[in-house]
GROMACS .gro file of N, CA and C in nm:
model
  339
    1GLN      N    1  11.313  11.029  18.763
    1GLN     CA    2  11.342  10.818  18.735
    1GLN      C    3  11.465  10.776  18.789
    2VAL      N    4  11.470  10.668  18.866
    2VAL     CA    5  11.598  10.670  18.927
    2VAL      C    6  11.720  10.581  18.810
    3HIS      N    7  11.854  10.635  18.815
    3HIS     CA    8  11.958  10.529  18.739
    3HIS      C    9  12.006  10.367  18.765
    4LEU      N   10  12.030  10.325  18.704
    4LEU     CA   11  12.006  10.184  18.734
    4LEU      C   12  12.132  10.133  18.624
    5VAL      N   13  12.264  10.087  18.753
    5VAL     CA   14  12.376  10.028  18.705
    5VAL      C   15  12.371   9.857  18.683
    6GLU      N   16  12.383   9.763  18.611
    6GLU     CA   17  12.395   9.660  18.599
    6GLU      C   18  12.540   9.624  18.576
    7SER      N   19  12.571   9.497  18.618
    7SER     CA   20  12.710   9.431  18.623
    7SER      C   21  12.683   9.226  18.633
    8GLY      N   22  12.846   9.186  18.586
    8GLY     CA   23  12.824   9.062  18.591
    8GLY      C   24  12.817   8.955  18.506
    9GLY      N   25  12.839   9.045  18.420
    9GLY     CA   26  12.802   8.921  18.297
    9GLY      C   27  12.890   8.898  18.258
   10GLY      N   28  12.941   8.793  18.114
   10GLY     CA   29  13.029   8.799  18.050
   10GLY      C   30  12.979   8.606  17.999
   11LEU      N   31  13.114   8.543  17.976
   11LEU     CA   32  13.125   8.404  17.919
   11LEU      C   33  13.185   8.322  18.057
   12VAL      N   34  13.028   8.219  17.996
   12VAL     CA   35  13.010   8.065  18.100
   12VAL      C   36  12.989   7.988  18.019
   13GLN      N   37  13.107   7.846  18.033
   13GLN     CA   38  13.041   7.754  17.965
   13GLN      C   39  12.905   7.741  18.024
   14ALA      N   40  12.851   7.639  17.927
   14ALA     CA   41  12.704   7.574  18.010
   14ALA      C   42  12.736   7.445  18.060
   15GLY      N   43  12.637   7.511  18.161
   15GLY     CA   44  12.628   7.439  18.309
   15GLY      C   45  12.666   7.503  18.465
   16GLY      N   46  12.759   7.628  18.334
   16GLY     CA   47  12.765   7.731  18.522
   16GLY      C   48  12.745   7.812  18.514
   17SER      N   49  12.753   7.890  18.614
   17SER     CA   50  12.670   8.010  18.675
   17SER      C   51  12.788   8.121  18.687
   18LEU      N   52  12.676   8.222  18.684
   18LEU     CA   53  12.667   8.370  18.659
   18LEU      C   54  12.603   8.433  18.826
   19ARG      N   55  12.617   8.566  18.797
   19ARG     CA   56  12.534   8.658  18.885
   19ARG      C   57  12.591   8.796  18.843
   20LEU      N   58  12.444   8.802  18.829
   20LEU     CA   59  12.405   8.941  18.772
   20LEU      C   60  12.380   9.060  18.920
   21SER      N   61  12.411   9.148  18.878
   21SER     CA   62  12.395   9.260  19.030
   21SER      C   63  12.306   9.399  18.937
   22CYS      N   64  12.270   9.511  19.072
   22CYS     CA   65  12.196   9.596  18.967
   22CYS      C   66  12.151   9.670  19.049
   23ALA      N   67  12.238   9.858  19.056
   23ALA     CA   68  12.172   9.933  19.214
   23ALA      C   69  12.096  10.040  19.144
   24ALA      N   70  12.037  10.066  19.154
   24ALA     CA   71  11.957  10.160  19.190
   24ALA      C   72  11.993  10.327  19.266
   25SER      N   73  11.972  10.418  19.187
   25SER     CA   74  12.037  10.521  19.285
   25SER      C   75  11.919  10.594  19.396
   26GLY      N   76  11.862  10.479  19.389
   26GLY     CA   77  11.742  10.520  19.557
   26GLY      C   78  11.667  10.380  19.559
   27SER      N   79  11.550  10.482  19.631
   27SER     CA   80  11.501  10.355  19.652
   27SER      C   81  11.364  10.357  19.582
   28VAL      N   82  11.355  10.204  19.557
   28VAL     CA   83  11.264  10.130  19.427
   28VAL      C   84  11.129  10.086  19.495
   29ASN      N   85  11.076  10.027  19.390
   29ASN     CA   86  10.974   9.929  19.466
   29ASN      C   87  10.986   9.750  19.413
   30ASN      N   88  10.892   9.717  19.319
   30ASN     CA   89  10.948   9.616  19.232
   30ASN      C   90  11.067   9.611  19.143
   31MET      N   91  11.116   9.554  19.164
   31MET     CA   92  11.206   9.529  19.104
   31MET      C   93  11.286   9.385  18.960
   32GLY      N   94  11.297   9.354  18.857
   32GLY     CA   95  11.287   9.277  18.775
   32GLY      C   96  11.402   9.225  18.655
   33TRP      N   97  11.404   9.115  18.580
   33TRP     CA   98  11.495   9.112  18.500
   33TRP      C   99  11.443   9.072  18.385
   34PHE      N  100  11.497   9.130  18.254
   34PHE     CA  101  11.416   9.093  18.156
   34PHE      C  102  11.541   9.114  18.067
   35ARG      N  103  11.528   8.966  17.905
   35ARG     CA  104  11.634   8.945  17.872
   35ARG      C  105  11.567   8.930  17.683
   36GLN      N  106  11.664   9.003  17.654
   36GLN     CA  107  11.663   8.978  17.465
   36GLN      C  108  11.785   8.934  17.420
   37ARG      N  109  11.762   8.778  17.337
   37ARG     CA  110  11.829   8.706  17.236
   37ARG      C  111  11.744   8.829  17.085
   38PRO      N  112  11.896   8.758  16.992
   38PRO     CA  113  11.915   8.861  16.866
   38PRO      C  114  11.805   8.783  16.802
   39GLY      N  115  11.724   8.922  16.766
   39GLY     CA  116  11.576   8.903  16.670
   39GLY      C  117  11.476   8.867  16.723
   40ASP      N  118  11.475   8.853  16.945
   40ASP     CA  119  11.340   8.833  16.949
   40ASP      C  120  11.339   8.959  16.998
   41GLN      N  121  11.241   8.975  17.077
   41GLN     CA  122  11.154   9.120  17.211
   41GLN      C  123  11.228   9.063  17.326
   42ARG      N  124  11.227   9.123  17.412
   42ARG     CA  125  11.234   9.106  17.570
   42ARG      C  126  11.176   9.046  17.631
   43GLU      N  127  11.220   8.945  17.646
   43GLU     CA  128  11.165   8.835  17.736
   43GLU      C  129  11.185   8.941  17.950
   44GLU      N  130  11.038   8.878  17.941
   44GLU     CA  131  11.029   8.845  18.082
   44GLU      C  132  11.161   8.776  18.207
   45VAL      N  133  11.259   8.781  18.292
   45VAL     CA  134  11.268   8.630  18.349
   45VAL      C  135  11.251   8.630  18.488
   46ALA      N  136  11.248   8.726  18.580
   46ALA     CA  137  11.224   8.748  18.716
   46ALA      C  138  11.193   8.849  18.745
   47THR      N  139  11.097   8.910  18.840
   47THR     CA  140  11.072   8.990  18.931
   47THR      C  141  11.104   9.012  19.066
   48ILE      N  142  11.072   9.062  19.171
   48ILE     CA  143  11.124   9.080  19.300
   48ILE      C  144  11.030   9.131  19.366
   49SER      N  145  10.932   9.195  19.471
   49SER     CA  146  10.882   9.305  19.566
   49SER      C  147  11.001   9.365  19.621
   50ARG      N  148  10.939   9.435  19.701
   50ARG     CA  149  11.033   9.431  19.822
   50ARG      C  150  11.041   9.432  19.916
   51ASP      N  151  10.932   9.391  19.965
   51ASP     CA  152  10.941   9.291  20.080
   51ASP      C  153  10.988   9.110  20.004
   52GLY      N  154  11.038   9.101  19.918
   52GLY     CA  155  11.117   8.930  19.840
   52GLY      C  156  11.022   8.875  19.794
   53ARG      N  157  10.913   8.853  19.771
   53ARG     CA  158  10.844   8.794  19.675
   53ARG      C  159  10.923   8.792  19.520
   54ALA      N  160  10.877   8.639  19.492
   54ALA     CA  161  10.945   8.606  19.376
   54ALA      C  162  10.885   8.557  19.302
   55SER      N  163  10.911   8.578  19.165
   55SER     CA  164  10.835   8.466  19.052
   55SER      C  165  10.967   8.484  18.972
   56TYR      N  166  10.867   8.368  18.859
   56TYR     CA  167  10.956   8.366  18.775
   56TYR      C  168  10.902   8.218  18.630
   57ALA      N  169  11.009   8.328  18.470
   57ALA     CA  170  10.921   8.303  18.383
   57ALA      C  171  10.986   8.081  18.371
   58ASP      N  172  10.911   8.014  18.340
   58ASP     CA  173  10.915   7.892  18.326
   58ASP      C  174  11.077   7.837  18.267
   59PRO      N  175  11.096   7.942  18.171
   59PRO     CA  176  11.243   7.814  18.123
   59PRO      C  177  11.336   7.877  18.227
   60VAL      N  178  11.307   7.968  18.357
   60VAL     CA  179  11.390   7.958  18.469
   60VAL      C  180  11.453   7.889  18.579
   61LYS      N  181  11.281   7.833  18.576
   61LYS     CA  182  11.254   7.769  18.753
   61LYS      C  183  11.300   7.642  18.769
   62GLY      N  184  11.400   7.681  18.896
   62GLY     CA  185  11.466   7.552  18.938
   62GLY      C  186  11.623   7.615  18.852
   63ARG      N  187  11.626   7.709  18.804
   63ARG     CA  188  11.759   7.760  18.834
   63ARG      C  189  11.831   7.867  18.844
   64PHE      N  190  11.780   7.929  18.820
   64PHE     CA  191  11.809   8.105  18.831
   64PHE      C  192  11.714   8.166  18.978
   65THR      N  193  11.780   8.245  19.052
   65THR     CA  194  11.689   8.324  19.149
   65THR      C  195  11.733   8.469  19.212
   66ILE      N  196  11.616   8.587  19.201
   66ILE     CA  197  11.645   8.624  19.213
   66ILE      C  198  11.627   8.680  19.391
   67SER      N  199  11.702   8.790  19.419
   67SER     CA  200  11.671   8.859  19.487
   67SER      C  201  11.738   8.980  19.541
   68ARG      N  202  11.730   9.083  19.645
   68ARG     CA  203  11.775   9.165  19.663
   68ARG      C  204  11.791   9.225  19.789
   69ASP      N  205  11.831   9.353  19.792
   69ASP     CA  206  11.964   9.414  19.924
   69ASP      C  207  11.895   9.549  19.941
   70ASN      N  208  11.752   9.546  20.039
   70ASN     CA  209  11.705   9.691  20.004
   70ASN      C  210  11.786   9.791  20.118
   71ALA      N  211  11.851   9.807  20.139
   71ALA     CA  212  11.956   9.839  20.202
   71ALA      C  213  12.086   9.938  20.100
   72LYS      N  214  12.072   9.861  20.020
   72LYS     CA  215  12.235   9.903  19.897
   72LYS      C  216  12.128   9.930  19.717
   73ASN      N  217  11.963   9.952  19.788
   73ASN     CA  218  11.876   9.995  19.626
   73ASN      C  219  11.966   9.893  19.530
   74THR      N  220  11.990   9.658  19.524
   74THR     CA  221  12.073   9.630  19.449
   74THR      C  222  11.953   9.564  19.488
   75VAL      N  223  11.982   9.437  19.311
   75VAL     CA  224  11.851   9.303  19.303
   75VAL      C  225  11.998   9.275  19.217
   76TYR      N  226  11.972   9.091  19.241
   76TYR     CA  227  12.081   9.039  19.198
   76TYR      C  228  11.987   8.887  19.107
   77LEU      N  229  12.056   8.839  19.075
   77LEU     CA  230  11.963   8.771  18.989
   77LEU      C  231  12.112   8.632  18.970
   78GLN      N  232  12.069   8.508  19.036
   78GLN     CA  233  12.134   8.425  19.032
   78GLN      C  234  12.127   8.327  18.932
   79MET      N  235  12.274   8.252  18.845
   79MET     CA  236  12.190   8.191  18.690
   79MET      C  237  12.288   8.047  18.731
   80ASN      N  238  12.221   7.968  18.770
   80ASN     CA  239  12.299   7.895  18.804
   80ASN      C  240  12.257   7.742  18.625
   81GLY      N  241  12.346   7.651  18.615
   81GLY     CA  242  12.256   7.536  18.531
   81GLY      C  243  12.272   7.603  18.365
   82LEU      N  244  12.377   7.679  18.315
   82LEU     CA  245  12.289   7.814  18.212
   82LEU      C  246  12.345   7.716  18.092
   83LYS      N  247  12.257   7.780  18.045
   83LYS     CA  248  12.236   7.686  17.854
   83LYS      C  249  12.279   7.791  17.782
   84PHE      N  250  12.224   7.680  17.675
   84PHE     CA  251  12.307   7.821  17.557
   84PHE      C  252  12.223   7.867  17.546
   85GLU      N  253  12.008   7.857  17.532
   85GLU     CA  254  11.949   7.909  17.501
   85GLU      C  255  11.920   8.057  17.640
   86ASP      N  256  11.997   8.013  17.790
   86ASP     CA  257  11.999   8.145  17.775
   86ASP      C  258  12.075   8.284  17.781
   87ALA      N  259  12.136   8.260  17.675
   87ALA     CA  260  12.279   8.383  17.620
   87ALA      C  261  12.190   8.499  17.595
   88GLY      N  262  12.232   8.571  17.647
   88GLY     CA  263  12.144   8.722  17.566
   88GLY      C  264  12.198   8.878  17.621
   89VAL      N  265  12.123   8.908  17.654
   89VAL     CA  266  12.177   9.037  17.724
   89VAL      C  267  12.027   9.065  17.785
   90TYR      N  268  12.108   9.107  17.967
   90TYR     CA  269  12.005   9.115  18.047
   90TYR      C  270  12.017   9.265  18.102
   91TYR      N  271  11.866   9.295  18.125
   91TYR     CA  272  11.843   9.450  18.129
   91TYR      C  273  11.756   9.418  18.342
   92CYS      N  274  11.763   9.519  18.384
   92CYS     CA  275  11.699   9.476  18.505
   92CYS      C  276  11.618   9.572  18.488
   93TYR      N  277  11.525   9.627  18.557
   93TYR     CA  278  11.453   9.767  18.578
   93TYR      C  279  11.389   9.723  18.718
   94ALA      N  280  11.310   9.853  18.708
   94ALA     CA  281  11.358   9.890  18.901
   94ALA      C  282  11.146   9.973  18.830
   95ALA      N  283  10.995   9.925  18.917
   95ALA     CA  284  10.946  10.040  18.963
   95ALA      C  285  10.905  10.108  19.058
   96GLU      N  286  10.973  10.260  19.029
   96GLU     CA  287  11.027  10.396  19.097
   96GLU      C  288  10.871  10.409  19.157
   97ASN      N  289  10.782  10.390  19.146
   97ASN     CA  290  10.626  10.433  19.155
   97ASN      C  291  10.515  10.362  19.039
   98PHE      N  292  10.383  10.391  19.028
   98PHE     CA  293  10.303  10.264  18.944
   98PHE      C  294  10.269  10.359  18.812
   99ARG      N  295  10.294  10.458  18.770
   99ARG     CA  296  10.359  10.498  18.659
   99ARG      C  297  10.507  10.510  18.655
  100ARG      N  298  10.595  10.545  18.655
  100ARG     CA  299  10.749  10.496  18.590
  100ARG      C  300  10.822  10.406  18.597
  101THR      N  301  10.842  10.365  18.547
  101THR     CA  302  10.983  10.236  18.520
  101THR      C  303  11.133  10.284  18.467
  102SER      N  304  11.190  10.266  18.538
  102SER     CA  305  11.407  10.238  18.529
  102SER      C  306  11.402  10.151  18.456
  103TRP      N  307  11.508  10.186  18.331
  103TRP     CA  308  11.563  10.012  18.300
  103TRP      C  309  11.762  10.045  18.306
  104GLY      N  310  11.789   9.980  18.320
  104GLY     CA  311  11.945   9.929  18.338
  104GLY      C  312  11.992   9.950  18.185
  105GLN      N  313  12.137   9.942  18.127
  105GLN     CA  314  12.237   9.958  17.992
  105GLN      C  315  12.142   9.865  17.964
  106GLY      N  316  12.209   9.719  18.059
  106GLY     CA  317  12.208   9.600  17.945
  106GLY      C  318  12.362   9.541  18.004
  107THR      N  319  12.330   9.397  18.003
  107THR     CA  320  12.477   9.317  18.063
  107THR      C  321  12.444   9.148  17.968
  108GLN      N  322  12.586   9.149  17.899
  108GLN     CA  323  12.562   9.066  17.777
  108GLN      C  324  12.566   8.959  17.935
  109VAL      N  325  12.528   8.823  17.853
  109VAL     CA  326  12.537   8.675  17.865
  109VAL      C  327  12.581   8.615  17.741
  110ILE      N  328  12.682   8.505  17.778
  110ILE     CA  329  12.739   8.442  17.654
  110ILE      C  330  12.764   8.342  17.752
  111VAL      N  331  12.689   8.226  17.707
  111VAL     CA  332  12.749   8.083  17.716
  111VAL      C  333  12.793   8.038  17.569
  112SER      N  334  12.903   7.921  17.650
  112SER     CA  335  13.000   7.867  17.531
  112SER      C  336  12.994   7.676  17.577
  113SER      N  337  12.986   7.620  17.508
  113SER     CA  338  13.005   7.500  17.505
  113SER      C  339  13.125   7.385  17.578
   0.00000   0.00000   0.00000
């Protein structure tokens, strides 16, 4: 199982931007991001295939962009126009194969007024 290390979380004002990064210890297939708010289950935010095809959850369409650098085994989440509702802990994941998925440690995003 590969290891994933996340970075880039922090505190931003509403309307601001953050870029999250997640580096895997080896080559992986699909990668993506979930987020979790207090009292909520994890919800999928975005996913991207190895060849760069991306999909997004409706609440973030037009504001978030997922991308990846296969040479670095890294996935990114560019978050623009952040809203209070976007706050939470963001977890990256990577599918090593059809039966094994790895998760990052989580990085917190705080959105202030």
